[in-house]
Amino acid sequence: MTQPLLRIALATGVELDVALAGDPAQPPVILLHGFPESHRTWRGIVPDLARDHYVIAPDQRGYARSSKPEGVEAYAPDKILGDLIALADHLGIDRFTLVGHDWGGAIAWMAALARPDRVERLVIVNAPHPLLFQRALFDDPAQRQASQYITRFRDTGLDAGLVGAGLERFFASSFAEHAAAAILGADKAAYLDEWGQPGAMTAMLNWYRASSVIVPAPGEQPPRPAFLDAPFPPVTQDTLVIWGMRDHALLPPLVDGLGPLVPRLTVAKIDAGHFVTWQQPEAVVAAMRAWGI
């Protein structure tokens, strides 16, 4: 995206940099990026959506040059959901289509469940439903193994090494095997610059540390949370789930079993990895348009 970022002070006490595109009179779409990205996750998506939507893509709290409040508790999901609603309020938006990738998708699932009065339609990109994800971490050894990076990210000893050359190594480990061919040159430099902002890596990793998701070690048998086998409220919105089927962190079986939890569900499977908006932006846009966005 080439448009400048607008700095917005929210009622939640943080300031977010926000990319805006399209006509504010058109239907609003809010795009939530995941880890370890920023609004530029959507660079291949926004131009098309902006033809007939008002598109809002924030750098979420902790990322890039947006506010980085101190303490793990500042990154609890309810705080981030509060930012989303405060952003919509600030822009005078009542109901909106919400699109989320990765951690942005986790917040989008939560927002759809908690605030159906505000979230009109839902698009999820490679982000598992919270019940199915936690269930998979207990019942699916492959997903449990694939998710061990979460435990590593929760180790605060990691942060000290994520400066200078450490950021280059982090780029190689977080993007190289997934989408490096799509994130080069100026895009890579922009990410390294964003990660290099004071406190950025700690703030970004605090999203993992503030999460209540339980990630058992391989072979561990911890107490099973009762909610995994109890009734769970359905997502009531029309929902499109887009999944890059070569995702090595969030495995394709996470798409299975969504039907009872998301009665108004459409699934679009794309031949891509986790960073599908970088690898196959045209396919993501096509899936959105076919769904009716």
PDB file of C-alpha atoms in Angstrom:
ATOM      1  CA  MET A   1       0.000   0.000   0.000  1.00  0.00           C
ATOM      2  CA  THR A   2       1.302   3.379  -0.915  1.00  0.00           C
ATOM      3  CA  GLN A   3      -1.120   5.590   0.992  1.00  0.00           C
ATOM      4  CA  PRO A   4       0.298   7.237   4.120  1.00  0.00           C
ATOM      5  CA  LEU A   5      -0.564   5.928   7.547  1.00  0.00           C
ATOM      6  CA  LEU A   6      -2.919   7.916   9.744  1.00  0.00           C
ATOM      7  CA  ARG A   7      -2.064   8.074  13.444  1.00  0.00           C
ATOM      8  CA  ILE A   8      -5.211   7.508  15.502  1.00  0.00           C
ATOM      9  CA  ALA A   9      -5.457   7.888  19.283  1.00  0.00           C
ATOM     10  CA  LEU A  10      -8.032   5.417  20.613  1.00  0.00           C
ATOM     11  CA  ALA A  11     -10.201   5.533  23.695  1.00  0.00           C
ATOM     12  CA  THR A  12      -8.329   2.405  24.890  1.00  0.00           C
ATOM     13  CA  GLY A  13      -5.258   4.551  25.526  1.00  0.00           C
ATOM     14  CA  VAL A  14      -3.133   3.406  22.596  1.00  0.00           C
ATOM     15  CA  GLU A  15      -2.276   5.057  19.305  1.00  0.00           C
ATOM     16  CA  LEU A  16      -2.388   2.982  16.142  1.00  0.00           C
ATOM     17  CA  ASP A  17      -1.017   3.704  12.688  1.00  0.00           C
ATOM     18  CA  VAL A  18      -3.819   2.927  10.258  1.00  0.00           C
ATOM     19  CA  ALA A  19      -3.871   2.585   6.475  1.00  0.00           C
ATOM     20  CA  LEU A  20      -7.123   3.810   4.935  1.00  0.00           C
ATOM     21  CA  ALA A  21      -8.239   3.270   1.353  1.00  0.00           C
ATOM     22  CA  GLY A  22     -11.431   3.685  -0.627  1.00  0.00           C
ATOM     23  CA  ASP A  23     -14.492   5.853  -0.140  1.00  0.00           C
ATOM     24  CA  PRO A  24     -15.809   6.189   3.446  1.00  0.00           C
ATOM     25  CA  ALA A  25     -19.327   6.103   1.987  1.00  0.00           C
ATOM     26  CA  GLN A  26     -18.773   2.519   0.789  1.00  0.00           C
ATOM     27  CA  PRO A  27     -19.252  -0.592   2.977  1.00  0.00           C
ATOM     28  CA  PRO A  28     -16.453  -0.803   5.591  1.00  0.00           C
ATOM     29  CA  VAL A  29     -13.945  -3.645   5.794  1.00  0.00           C
ATOM     30  CA  ILE A  30     -11.425  -3.859   8.648  1.00  0.00           C
ATOM     31  CA  LEU A  31      -8.292  -5.958   8.049  1.00  0.00           C
ATOM     32  CA  LEU A  32      -6.360  -7.371  11.024  1.00  0.00           C
ATOM     33  CA  HIS A  33      -2.829  -8.635  10.415  1.00  0.00           C
ATOM     34  CA  GLY A  34      -1.069 -11.326  12.395  1.00  0.00           C
ATOM     35  CA  PHE A  35       2.428 -12.113  13.660  1.00  0.00           C
ATOM     36  CA  PRO A  36       5.025 -10.893  12.815  1.00  0.00           C
ATOM     37  CA  GLU A  37       3.563  -8.463  10.320  1.00  0.00           C
ATOM     38  CA  SER A  38       1.706  -5.152  10.000  1.00  0.00           C
ATOM     39  CA  HIS A  39      -0.807  -3.525   7.670  1.00  0.00           C
ATOM     40  CA  ARG A  40       1.455  -4.521   4.775  1.00  0.00           C
ATOM     41  CA  THR A  41       0.112  -8.090   5.098  1.00  0.00           C
ATOM     42  CA  TRP A  42      -2.726  -6.795   2.939  1.00  0.00           C
ATOM     43  CA  ARG A  43      -0.733  -4.937   0.280  1.00  0.00           C
ATOM     44  CA  GLY A  44      -1.951  -7.314  -2.447  1.00  0.00           C
ATOM     45  CA  ILE A  45      -5.541  -7.263  -1.215  1.00  0.00           C
ATOM     46  CA  VAL A  46      -6.396  -3.627  -0.467  1.00  0.00           C
ATOM     47  CA  PRO A  47      -6.301  -2.138  -4.006  1.00  0.00           C
ATOM     48  CA  ASP A  48      -9.041  -4.444  -5.232  1.00  0.00           C
ATOM     49  CA  LEU A  49     -11.230  -4.138  -2.120  1.00  0.00           C
ATOM     50  CA  ALA A  50     -10.880  -0.349  -2.149  1.00  0.00           C
ATOM     51  CA  ARG A  51     -12.663  -0.147  -5.497  1.00  0.00           C
ATOM     52  CA  ASP A  52     -16.007  -0.603  -3.729  1.00  0.00           C
ATOM     53  CA  HIS A  53     -15.257  -0.673   0.026  1.00  0.00           C
ATOM     54  CA  TYR A  54     -13.870   1.598   2.710  1.00  0.00           C
ATOM     55  CA  VAL A  55     -10.801  -0.370   3.792  1.00  0.00           C
ATOM     56  CA  ILE A  56      -9.191   0.046   7.214  1.00  0.00           C
ATOM     57  CA  ALA A  57      -5.915  -1.773   7.964  1.00  0.00           C
ATOM     58  CA  PRO A  58      -4.320  -0.915  11.326  1.00  0.00           C
ATOM     59  CA  ASP A  59      -0.901  -1.750  12.654  1.00  0.00           C
ATOM     60  CA  GLN A  60      -2.164  -3.424  15.808  1.00  0.00           C
ATOM     61  CA  ARG A  61      -0.883  -2.619  19.289  1.00  0.00           C
ATOM     62  CA  GLY A  62       2.706  -3.731  19.760  1.00  0.00           C
ATOM     63  CA  TYR A  63       3.516  -3.718  16.042  1.00  0.00           C
ATOM     64  CA  ALA A  64       5.554  -1.384  13.827  1.00  0.00           C
ATOM     65  CA  ARG A  65       5.193   2.173  15.186  1.00  0.00           C
ATOM     66  CA  SER A  66       1.870   1.714  16.948  1.00  0.00           C
ATOM     67  CA  SER A  67       1.824   2.009  20.753  1.00  0.00           C
ATOM     68  CA  LYS A  68       3.658  -0.646  22.751  1.00  0.00           C
ATOM     69  CA  PRO A  69       2.261  -0.567  26.290  1.00  0.00           C
ATOM     70  CA  GLU A  70       4.372  -2.183  28.999  1.00  0.00           C
ATOM     71  CA  GLY A  71       3.568  -5.588  30.425  1.00  0.00           C
ATOM     72  CA  VAL A  72       2.271  -8.866  29.081  1.00  0.00           C
ATOM     73  CA  GLU A  73      -1.239  -8.167  30.387  1.00  0.00           C
ATOM     74  CA  ALA A  74      -1.547  -5.239  27.956  1.00  0.00           C
ATOM     75  CA  TYR A  75      -1.702  -7.761  25.100  1.00  0.00           C
ATOM     76  CA  ALA A  76      -4.548  -9.903  26.403  1.00  0.00           C
ATOM     77  CA  PRO A  77      -7.081 -10.614  23.649  1.00  0.00           C
ATOM     78  CA  ASP A  78      -9.797  -8.539  25.318  1.00  0.00           C
ATOM     79  CA  LYS A  79      -7.523  -5.480  25.176  1.00  0.00           C
ATOM     80  CA  ILE A  80      -6.916  -5.994  21.452  1.00  0.00           C
ATOM     81  CA  LEU A  81     -10.614  -6.540  20.816  1.00  0.00           C
ATOM     82  CA  GLY A  82     -11.153  -3.253  22.637  1.00  0.00           C
ATOM     83  CA  ASP A  83      -8.817  -1.548  20.165  1.00  0.00           C
ATOM     84  CA  LEU A  84     -10.831  -2.920  17.238  1.00  0.00           C
ATOM     85  CA  ILE A  85     -14.127  -1.600  18.551  1.00  0.00           C
ATOM     86  CA  ALA A  86     -12.560   1.722  19.562  1.00  0.00           C
ATOM     87  CA  LEU A  87     -11.089   2.094  16.060  1.00  0.00           C
ATOM     88  CA  ALA A  88     -14.480   1.485  14.464  1.00  0.00           C
ATOM     89  CA  ASP A  89     -16.049   3.977  16.883  1.00  0.00           C
ATOM     90  CA  HIS A  90     -13.400   6.594  16.104  1.00  0.00           C
ATOM     91  CA  LEU A  91     -14.106   6.260  12.379  1.00  0.00           C
ATOM     92  CA  GLY A  92     -17.877   6.401  12.888  1.00  0.00           C
ATOM     93  CA  ILE A  93     -18.357   2.806  11.719  1.00  0.00           C
ATOM     94  CA  ASP A  94     -21.169   0.781  13.255  1.00  0.00           C
ATOM     95  CA  ARG A  95     -21.243  -2.615  11.529  1.00  0.00           C
ATOM     96  CA  PHE A  96     -18.398  -3.888   9.353  1.00  0.00           C
ATOM     97  CA  THR A  97     -16.929  -6.866   7.582  1.00  0.00           C
ATOM     98  CA  LEU A  98     -13.952  -8.145   9.564  1.00  0.00           C
ATOM     99  CA  VAL A  99     -11.002  -9.914   7.939  1.00  0.00           C
ATOM    100  CA  GLY A 100      -8.190 -11.447   9.989  1.00  0.00           C
ATOM    101  CA  HIS A 101      -5.038 -13.435   9.297  1.00  0.00           C
ATOM    102  CA  ASP A 102      -3.082 -15.441  11.900  1.00  0.00           C
ATOM    103  CA  TRP A 103      -3.336 -13.587  15.246  1.00  0.00           C
ATOM    104  CA  GLY A 104      -5.585 -11.067  13.541  1.00  0.00           C
ATOM    105  CA  GLY A 105      -7.817 -14.006  12.714  1.00  0.00           C
ATOM    106  CA  ALA A 106      -7.838 -15.110  16.349  1.00  0.00           C
ATOM    107  CA  ILE A 107      -9.077 -11.648  17.329  1.00  0.00           C
ATOM    108  CA  ALA A 108     -11.589 -11.770  14.464  1.00  0.00           C
ATOM    109  CA  TRP A 109     -13.067 -15.065  15.725  1.00  0.00           C
ATOM    110  CA  MET A 110     -13.320 -13.541  19.187  1.00  0.00           C
ATOM    111  CA  ALA A 111     -14.919 -10.352  17.874  1.00  0.00           C
ATOM    112  CA  ALA A 112     -17.499 -12.272  15.860  1.00  0.00           C
ATOM    113  CA  LEU A 113     -18.482 -14.286  18.937  1.00  0.00           C
ATOM    114  CA  ALA A 114     -18.415 -11.416  21.427  1.00  0.00           C
ATOM    115  CA  ARG A 115     -19.676  -8.508  19.305  1.00  0.00           C
ATOM    116  CA  PRO A 116     -22.155  -9.749  16.699  1.00  0.00           C
ATOM    117  CA  ASP A 117     -23.750  -6.319  17.014  1.00  0.00           C
ATOM    118  CA  ARG A 118     -20.677  -4.857  15.297  1.00  0.00           C
ATOM    119  CA  VAL A 119     -19.214  -7.652  13.127  1.00  0.00           C
ATOM    120  CA  GLU A 120     -21.564  -8.102  10.190  1.00  0.00           C
ATOM    121  CA  ARG A 121     -19.557 -10.622   8.157  1.00  0.00           C
ATOM    122  CA  LEU A 122     -16.373 -12.533   8.885  1.00  0.00           C
ATOM    123  CA  VAL A 123     -13.386 -13.571   6.761  1.00  0.00           C
ATOM    124  CA  ILE A 124     -10.719 -15.738   8.367  1.00  0.00           C
ATOM    125  CA  VAL A 125      -7.354 -16.388   6.687  1.00  0.00           C
ATOM    126  CA  ASN A 126      -5.250 -19.228   8.163  1.00  0.00           C
ATOM    127  CA  ALA A 127      -6.402 -18.726  11.727  1.00  0.00           C
ATOM    128  CA  PRO A 128      -8.014 -21.634  13.601  1.00  0.00           C
ATOM    129  CA  HIS A 129     -11.291 -21.485  15.447  1.00  0.00           C
ATOM    130  CA  PRO A 130     -10.417 -21.182  19.166  1.00  0.00           C
ATOM    131  CA  LEU A 131     -12.202 -24.367  20.237  1.00  0.00           C
ATOM    132  CA  LEU A 132     -10.833 -26.481  17.399  1.00  0.00           C
ATOM    133  CA  PHE A 133      -7.310 -25.172  17.942  1.00  0.00           C
ATOM    134  CA  GLN A 134      -7.231 -25.898  21.661  1.00  0.00           C
ATOM    135  CA  ARG A 135      -8.833 -29.284  21.057  1.00  0.00           C
ATOM    136  CA  ALA A 136      -6.228 -30.107  18.404  1.00  0.00           C
ATOM    137  CA  LEU A 137      -3.412 -29.201  20.801  1.00  0.00           C
ATOM    138  CA  PHE A 138      -4.707 -31.923  23.118  1.00  0.00           C
ATOM    139  CA  ASP A 139      -5.895 -34.531  20.612  1.00  0.00           C
ATOM    140  CA  ASP A 140      -3.751 -34.193  17.457  1.00  0.00           C
ATOM    141  CA  PRO A 141      -0.054 -35.035  17.991  1.00  0.00           C
ATOM    142  CA  ALA A 142       0.905 -33.477  14.653  1.00  0.00           C
ATOM    143  CA  GLN A 143      -0.672 -30.115  15.511  1.00  0.00           C
ATOM    144  CA  ARG A 144       0.790 -30.227  19.006  1.00  0.00           C
ATOM    145  CA  GLN A 145       4.251 -30.742  17.526  1.00  0.00           C
ATOM    146  CA  ALA A 146       3.710 -27.996  14.944  1.00  0.00           C
ATOM    147  CA  SER A 147       2.708 -25.555  17.692  1.00  0.00           C
ATOM    148  CA  GLN A 148       5.762 -25.948  19.910  1.00  0.00           C
ATOM    149  CA  TYR A 149       7.051 -22.639  18.534  1.00  0.00           C
ATOM    150  CA  ILE A 150       4.429 -20.973  20.748  1.00  0.00           C
ATOM    151  CA  THR A 151       6.227 -22.262  23.830  1.00  0.00           C
ATOM    152  CA  ARG A 152       9.513 -20.913  22.447  1.00  0.00           C
ATOM    153  CA  PHE A 153       7.947 -17.530  21.750  1.00  0.00           C
ATOM    154  CA  ARG A 154       6.657 -17.371  25.325  1.00  0.00           C
ATOM    155  CA  ASP A 155      10.225 -17.592  26.652  1.00  0.00           C
ATOM    156  CA  THR A 156      11.196 -14.018  27.521  1.00  0.00           C
ATOM    157  CA  GLY A 157      14.847 -14.974  27.196  1.00  0.00           C
ATOM    158  CA  LEU A 158      14.318 -14.926  23.443  1.00  0.00           C
ATOM    159  CA  ASP A 159      13.886 -11.154  23.248  1.00  0.00           C
ATOM    160  CA  ALA A 160      17.460 -10.091  23.968  1.00  0.00           C
ATOM    161  CA  GLY A 161      18.743 -11.772  20.814  1.00  0.00           C
ATOM    162  CA  LEU A 162      16.191 -10.163  18.526  1.00  0.00           C
ATOM    163  CA  VAL A 163      18.223  -7.104  17.575  1.00  0.00           C
ATOM    164  CA  GLY A 164      20.529  -6.343  14.664  1.00  0.00           C
ATOM    165  CA  ALA A 165      21.671  -9.544  13.004  1.00  0.00           C
ATOM    166  CA  GLY A 166      19.217 -11.402  15.209  1.00  0.00           C
ATOM    167  CA  LEU A 167      16.367  -9.791  13.280  1.00  0.00           C
ATOM    168  CA  GLU A 168      17.839 -11.060  10.010  1.00  0.00           C
ATOM    169  CA  ARG A 169      17.907 -14.564  11.471  1.00  0.00           C
ATOM    170  CA  PHE A 170      14.353 -14.147  12.705  1.00  0.00           C
ATOM    171  CA  PHE A 171      13.267 -13.092   9.219  1.00  0.00           C
ATOM    172  CA  ALA A 172      14.875 -16.210   7.794  1.00  0.00           C
ATOM    173  CA  SER A 173      13.181 -18.456  10.332  1.00  0.00           C
ATOM    174  CA  SER A 174       9.750 -16.800  10.306  1.00  0.00           C
ATOM    175  CA  PHE A 175       9.346 -16.073   6.599  1.00  0.00           C
ATOM    176  CA  ALA A 176      12.023 -17.841   4.578  1.00  0.00           C
ATOM    177  CA  GLU A 177      10.476 -21.292   4.460  1.00  0.00           C
ATOM    178  CA  HIS A 178       6.996 -19.872   4.012  1.00  0.00           C
ATOM    179  CA  ALA A 179       7.001 -16.808   1.799  1.00  0.00           C
ATOM    180  CA  ALA A 180      10.505 -15.433   1.328  1.00  0.00           C
ATOM    181  CA  ALA A 181      10.171 -15.297  -2.446  1.00  0.00           C
ATOM    182  CA  ALA A 182       7.264 -12.882  -2.026  1.00  0.00           C
ATOM    183  CA  ILE A 183       8.865 -10.722   0.674  1.00  0.00           C
ATOM    184  CA  LEU A 184      12.085  -9.263  -0.685  1.00  0.00           C
ATOM    185  CA  GLY A 185      13.777  -5.928  -1.218  1.00  0.00           C
ATOM    186  CA  ALA A 186      11.783  -2.985   0.089  1.00  0.00           C
ATOM    187  CA  ASP A 187       9.216  -5.238   1.774  1.00  0.00           C
ATOM    188  CA  LYS A 188      11.875  -7.117   3.708  1.00  0.00           C
ATOM    189  CA  ALA A 189      13.572  -3.847   4.665  1.00  0.00           C
ATOM    190  CA  ALA A 190      10.261  -2.457   5.879  1.00  0.00           C
ATOM    191  CA  TYR A 191       9.658  -5.457   8.125  1.00  0.00           C
ATOM    192  CA  LEU A 192      13.163  -5.316   9.561  1.00  0.00           C
ATOM    193  CA  ASP A 193      12.625  -1.619  10.246  1.00  0.00           C
ATOM    194  CA  GLU A 194       9.294  -2.293  11.977  1.00  0.00           C
ATOM    195  CA  TRP A 195      10.751  -5.094  14.102  1.00  0.00           C
ATOM    196  CA  GLY A 196      13.671  -2.860  15.016  1.00  0.00           C
ATOM    197  CA  GLN A 197      11.453  -0.221  16.635  1.00  0.00           C
ATOM    198  CA  PRO A 198      12.124   0.089  20.388  1.00  0.00           C
ATOM    199  CA  GLY A 199      10.275  -2.649  22.239  1.00  0.00           C
ATOM    200  CA  ALA A 200       8.640  -4.045  19.126  1.00  0.00           C
ATOM    201  CA  MET A 201       9.778  -7.656  19.336  1.00  0.00           C
ATOM    202  CA  THR A 202       8.874  -7.965  23.012  1.00  0.00           C
ATOM    203  CA  ALA A 203       5.477  -6.387  22.366  1.00  0.00           C
ATOM    204  CA  MET A 204       4.775  -8.652  19.405  1.00  0.00           C
ATOM    205  CA  LEU A 205       5.768 -11.764  21.327  1.00  0.00           C
ATOM    206  CA  ASN A 206       3.642 -10.639  24.260  1.00  0.00           C
ATOM    207  CA  TRP A 207       0.579 -11.568  22.190  1.00  0.00           C
ATOM    208  CA  TYR A 208       1.657 -15.196  22.679  1.00  0.00           C
ATOM    209  CA  ARG A 209       2.497 -14.690  26.347  1.00  0.00           C
ATOM    210  CA  ALA A 210      -0.866 -13.101  27.129  1.00  0.00           C
ATOM    211  CA  SER A 211      -2.833 -15.855  25.414  1.00  0.00           C
ATOM    212  CA  SER A 212      -4.576 -18.477  27.527  1.00  0.00           C
ATOM    213  CA  VAL A 213      -4.031 -21.195  24.913  1.00  0.00           C
ATOM    214  CA  ILE A 214      -2.485 -24.295  26.490  1.00  0.00           C
ATOM    215  CA  VAL A 215       0.312 -25.871  24.433  1.00  0.00           C
ATOM    216  CA  PRO A 216       1.254 -29.222  25.970  1.00  0.00           C
ATOM    217  CA  ALA A 217       4.691 -30.630  25.267  1.00  0.00           C
ATOM    218  CA  PRO A 218       4.824 -33.682  22.993  1.00  0.00           C
ATOM    219  CA  GLY A 219       3.837 -36.708  25.029  1.00  0.00           C
ATOM    220  CA  GLU A 220       2.569 -34.638  27.945  1.00  0.00           C
ATOM    221  CA  GLN A 221      -0.868 -35.430  29.369  1.00  0.00           C
ATOM    222  CA  PRO A 222      -2.049 -32.321  31.214  1.00  0.00           C
ATOM    223  CA  PRO A 223      -5.536 -31.943  32.700  1.00  0.00           C
ATOM    224  CA  ARG A 224      -8.087 -31.542  29.927  1.00  0.00           C
ATOM    225  CA  PRO A 225     -10.061 -28.271  30.020  1.00  0.00           C
ATOM    226  CA  ALA A 226     -13.751 -28.995  30.468  1.00  0.00           C
ATOM    227  CA  PHE A 227     -14.797 -26.536  27.755  1.00  0.00           C
ATOM    228  CA  LEU A 228     -13.221 -28.733  25.063  1.00  0.00           C
ATOM    229  CA  ASP A 229     -16.075 -31.214  25.390  1.00  0.00           C
ATOM    230  CA  ALA A 230     -18.876 -28.830  26.340  1.00  0.00           C
ATOM    231  CA  PRO A 231     -21.297 -26.942  24.081  1.00  0.00           C
ATOM    232  CA  PHE A 232     -19.696 -23.938  22.400  1.00  0.00           C
ATOM    233  CA  PRO A 233     -21.590 -20.928  21.000  1.00  0.00           C
ATOM    234  CA  PRO A 234     -21.829 -20.789  17.217  1.00  0.00           C
ATOM    235  CA  VAL A 235     -20.546 -17.975  15.039  1.00  0.00           C
ATOM    236  CA  THR A 236     -23.734 -16.443  13.676  1.00  0.00           C
ATOM    237  CA  GLN A 237     -22.278 -14.351  10.836  1.00  0.00           C
ATOM    238  CA  ASP A 238     -21.796 -15.385   7.239  1.00  0.00           C
ATOM    239  CA  THR A 239     -18.183 -16.607   7.403  1.00  0.00           C
ATOM    240  CA  LEU A 240     -15.551 -17.245   4.754  1.00  0.00           C
ATOM    241  CA  VAL A 241     -12.524 -19.274   5.826  1.00  0.00           C
ATOM    242  CA  ILE A 242      -9.577 -19.046   3.419  1.00  0.00           C
ATOM    243  CA  TRP A 243      -6.809 -21.567   4.050  1.00  0.00           C
ATOM    244  CA  GLY A 244      -3.371 -21.945   2.544  1.00  0.00           C
ATOM    245  CA  MET A 245      -3.194 -25.724   2.546  1.00  0.00           C
ATOM    246  CA  ARG A 246       0.606 -25.902   2.804  1.00  0.00           C
ATOM    247  CA  ASP A 247       0.638 -24.176   6.199  1.00  0.00           C
ATOM    248  CA  HIS A 248       3.249 -25.997   8.347  1.00  0.00           C
ATOM    249  CA  ALA A 249       2.278 -24.255  11.591  1.00  0.00           C
ATOM    250  CA  LEU A 250      -1.517 -24.370  11.429  1.00  0.00           C
ATOM    251  CA  LEU A 251      -2.267 -27.671   9.746  1.00  0.00           C
ATOM    252  CA  PRO A 252      -5.099 -28.174   7.243  1.00  0.00           C
ATOM    253  CA  PRO A 253      -7.152 -30.486   9.531  1.00  0.00           C
ATOM    254  CA  LEU A 254      -7.943 -27.374  11.580  1.00  0.00           C
ATOM    255  CA  VAL A 255     -10.463 -26.534   8.852  1.00  0.00           C
ATOM    256  CA  ASP A 256     -12.308 -29.795   9.486  1.00  0.00           C
ATOM    257  CA  GLY A 257     -15.170 -29.741  11.954  1.00  0.00           C
ATOM    258  CA  LEU A 258     -16.018 -26.055  11.485  1.00  0.00           C
ATOM    259  CA  GLY A 259     -19.548 -26.743  10.228  1.00  0.00           C
ATOM    260  CA  PRO A 260     -21.360 -27.139  13.564  1.00  0.00           C
ATOM    261  CA  LEU A 261     -19.500 -24.150  15.015  1.00  0.00           C
ATOM    262  CA  VAL A 262     -19.984 -21.914  11.981  1.00  0.00           C
ATOM    263  CA  PRO A 263     -23.376 -22.727  10.437  1.00  0.00           C
ATOM    264  CA  ARG A 264     -23.106 -20.116   7.648  1.00  0.00           C
ATOM    265  CA  LEU A 265     -19.674 -21.251   6.451  1.00  0.00           C
ATOM    266  CA  THR A 266     -17.837 -21.107   3.136  1.00  0.00           C
ATOM    267  CA  VAL A 267     -14.331 -22.579   2.857  1.00  0.00           C
ATOM    268  CA  ALA A 268     -11.823 -21.657   0.134  1.00  0.00           C
ATOM    269  CA  LYS A 269      -8.668 -23.784  -0.009  1.00  0.00           C
ATOM    270  CA  ILE A 270      -5.616 -22.284  -1.718  1.00  0.00           C
ATOM    271  CA  ASP A 271      -2.336 -23.891  -2.757  1.00  0.00           C
ATOM    272  CA  ALA A 272      -0.104 -21.764  -0.536  1.00  0.00           C
ATOM    273  CA  GLY A 273       1.532 -21.711   2.860  1.00  0.00           C
ATOM    274  CA  HIS A 274       0.683 -19.772   5.983  1.00  0.00           C
ATOM    275  CA  PHE A 275       1.407 -16.355   4.441  1.00  0.00           C
ATOM    276  CA  VAL A 276      -1.178 -16.827   1.736  1.00  0.00           C
ATOM    277  CA  THR A 277      -1.846 -13.088   1.318  1.00  0.00           C
ATOM    278  CA  TRP A 278       1.763 -12.717   0.152  1.00  0.00           C
ATOM    279  CA  GLN A 279       2.032 -15.915  -1.851  1.00  0.00           C
ATOM    280  CA  GLN A 280      -1.344 -15.918  -3.594  1.00  0.00           C
ATOM    281  CA  PRO A 281      -2.996 -12.490  -3.190  1.00  0.00           C
ATOM    282  CA  GLU A 282      -4.970 -12.871  -6.410  1.00  0.00           C
ATOM    283  CA  ALA A 283      -6.463 -16.139  -5.153  1.00  0.00           C
ATOM    284  CA  VAL A 284      -7.374 -14.548  -1.829  1.00  0.00           C
ATOM    285  CA  VAL A 285      -9.113 -11.662  -3.597  1.00  0.00           C
ATOM    286  CA  ALA A 286     -10.879 -14.086  -5.942  1.00  0.00           C
ATOM    287  CA  ALA A 287     -12.174 -16.109  -2.986  1.00  0.00           C
ATOM    288  CA  MET A 288     -13.454 -12.960  -1.296  1.00  0.00           C
ATOM    289  CA  ARG A 289     -15.156 -11.728  -4.442  1.00  0.00           C
ATOM    290  CA  ALA A 290     -16.733 -15.104  -5.206  1.00  0.00           C
ATOM    291  CA  TRP A 291     -18.119 -15.129  -1.670  1.00  0.00           C
ATOM    292  CA  GLY A 292     -19.692 -11.744  -2.262  1.00  0.00           C
ATOM    293  CA  ILE A 293     -17.517  -9.223  -0.498  1.00  0.00           C
TER     294      ILE A 293
END
